[in-house]
GROMACS .gro file of C-alpha atoms in nm:
model
   97
    1MET     CA    1   0.032   0.018  -0.030
    2ILE     CA    2   0.098   0.398  -0.084
    3GLN     CA    3   0.025   0.668   0.087
    4ARG     CA    4   0.110   0.995  -0.002
    5THR     CA    5   0.063   1.297   0.195
    6VAL     CA    6   0.086   1.673   0.040
    7LEU     CA    7   0.048   2.015   0.255
    8LEU     CA    8  -0.045   2.257   0.061
    9LYS     CA    9   0.036   2.679   0.118
   10PHE     CA   10  -0.225   2.942  -0.034
   11ALA     CA   11  -0.196   3.228  -0.086
   12GLU     CA   12  -0.331   3.537   0.159
   13THR     CA   13  -0.630   3.619  -0.092
   14THR     CA   14  -0.740   3.325  -0.080
   15THR     CA   15  -1.041   3.161   0.091
   16THR     CA   16  -1.173   2.973   0.367
   17GLU     CA   17  -1.446   2.819   0.186
   18GLN     CA   18  -1.187   2.840  -0.113
   19LEU     CA   19  -1.055   2.603   0.110
   20GLN     CA   20  -1.262   2.423   0.225
   21GLU     CA   21  -1.421   2.316  -0.151
   22VAL     CA   22  -1.042   2.216  -0.197
   23ILE     CA   23  -1.177   1.944   0.054
   24LYS     CA   24  -1.467   1.905  -0.060
   25ARG     CA   25  -1.380   1.803  -0.420
   26PHE     CA   26  -0.968   1.655  -0.308
   27THR     CA   27  -1.216   1.380  -0.134
   28ASP     CA   28  -1.521   1.348  -0.372
   29LEU     CA   29  -1.216   1.169  -0.612
   30GLN     CA   30  -1.300   0.888  -0.389
   31ASN     CA   31  -1.601   0.794  -0.546
   32VAL     CA   32  -1.402   0.822  -0.910
   33LEU     CA   33  -1.092   0.624  -0.863
   34SER     CA   34  -1.045   0.268  -0.828
   35GLY     CA   35  -0.725   0.251  -0.617
   36ILE     CA   36  -0.777   0.443  -0.305
   37VAL     CA   37  -0.784   0.314  -0.021
   38GLU     CA   38  -0.876   0.581   0.187
   39ILE     CA   39  -0.836   0.941   0.151
   40HIS     CA   40  -0.878   1.179   0.455
   41ALA     CA   41  -0.891   1.595   0.404
   42GLY     CA   42  -0.857   1.883   0.627
   43LEU     CA   43  -0.739   2.205   0.721
   44ASN     CA   44  -0.413   2.216   0.936
   45ILE     CA   45  -0.437   2.314   1.318
   46ALA     CA   46  -0.088   2.280   1.365
   47GLU     CA   47   0.115   2.615   1.452
   48LYS     CA   48   0.443   2.529   1.371
   49SER     CA   49   0.375   2.424   0.983
   50LYS     CA   50   0.042   2.687   0.967
   51GLU     CA   51   0.164   2.832   0.656
   52PHE     CA   52   0.044   2.485   0.524
   53GLN     CA   53  -0.347   2.601   0.526
   54VAL     CA   54  -0.469   2.204   0.344
   55VAL     CA   55  -0.411   1.831   0.409
   56LEU     CA   56  -0.496   1.621   0.168
   57MET     CA   57  -0.392   1.229   0.258
   58VAL     CA   58  -0.527   0.936   0.007
   59ARG     CA   59  -0.407   0.561   0.032
   60PHE     CA   60  -0.362   0.338  -0.248
   61GLU     CA   61  -0.430  -0.029  -0.279
   62ASN     CA   62  -0.011  -0.012  -0.488
   63GLN     CA   63   0.203   0.184  -0.698
   64ALA     CA   64  -0.049   0.100  -1.054
   65ALA     CA   65  -0.262   0.247  -0.854
   66LEU     CA   66  -0.129   0.601  -0.758
   67ASP     CA   67  -0.023   0.628  -1.127
   68ALA     CA   68  -0.313   0.572  -1.296
   69TYR     CA   69  -0.449   0.863  -1.000
   70THR     CA   70  -0.178   1.093  -1.079
   71THR     CA   71  -0.242   1.051  -1.454
   72ASN     CA   72  -0.650   1.080  -1.418
   73GLU     CA   73  -0.919   1.313  -1.594
   74ASP     CA   74  -1.049   1.423  -1.256
   75HIS     CA   75  -0.746   1.446  -0.985
   76GLN     CA   76  -0.591   1.659  -1.293
   77ALA     CA   77  -0.925   1.893  -1.242
   78VAL     CA   78  -0.917   1.912  -0.835
   79ALA     CA   79  -0.573   1.960  -0.937
   80SER     CA   80  -0.609   2.335  -1.175
   81PHE     CA   81  -0.880   2.445  -0.878
   82ILE     CA   82  -0.625   2.433  -0.613
   83ARG     CA   83  -0.321   2.662  -0.865
   84GLU     CA   84  -0.668   2.862  -0.956
   85VAL     CA   85  -0.789   2.938  -0.672
   86GLY     CA   86  -0.430   3.063  -0.500
   87ARG     CA   87  -0.202   2.786  -0.462
   88VAL     CA   88   0.117   2.888  -0.376
   89ASP     CA   89   0.331   2.597  -0.296
   90SER     CA   90   0.314   2.222  -0.190
   91ILE     CA   91   0.501   1.931  -0.074
   92GLY     CA   92   0.374   1.588  -0.195
   93VAL     CA   93   0.581   1.291  -0.050
   94ASP     CA   94   0.429   0.928  -0.049
   95ILE     CA   95   0.562   0.588   0.201
   96GLU     CA   96   0.498   0.248   0.171
   97ILE     CA   97   0.361   0.098   0.454
   0.00000   0.00000   0.00000
């Protein structure tokens, strides 16, 4: 199993409503993509890393499922929305679990 975790930093002009919509669109991917074991997303509540406002986590059955997710048009639409609402930076990591 592979877990991908992404931290997203947004512009100061990005609203809380837009951040919540990012979370909703991301978690909705579980309904349209195969190979996802579980998916979680939320607003970052940690003080030390508060410049990253949103945390996205998804577990995939295997590397093939992760590869399919990366190029999937529904995932690409969410990524495009994230950029549209002011993504400034992101950090992503994958681990085998």
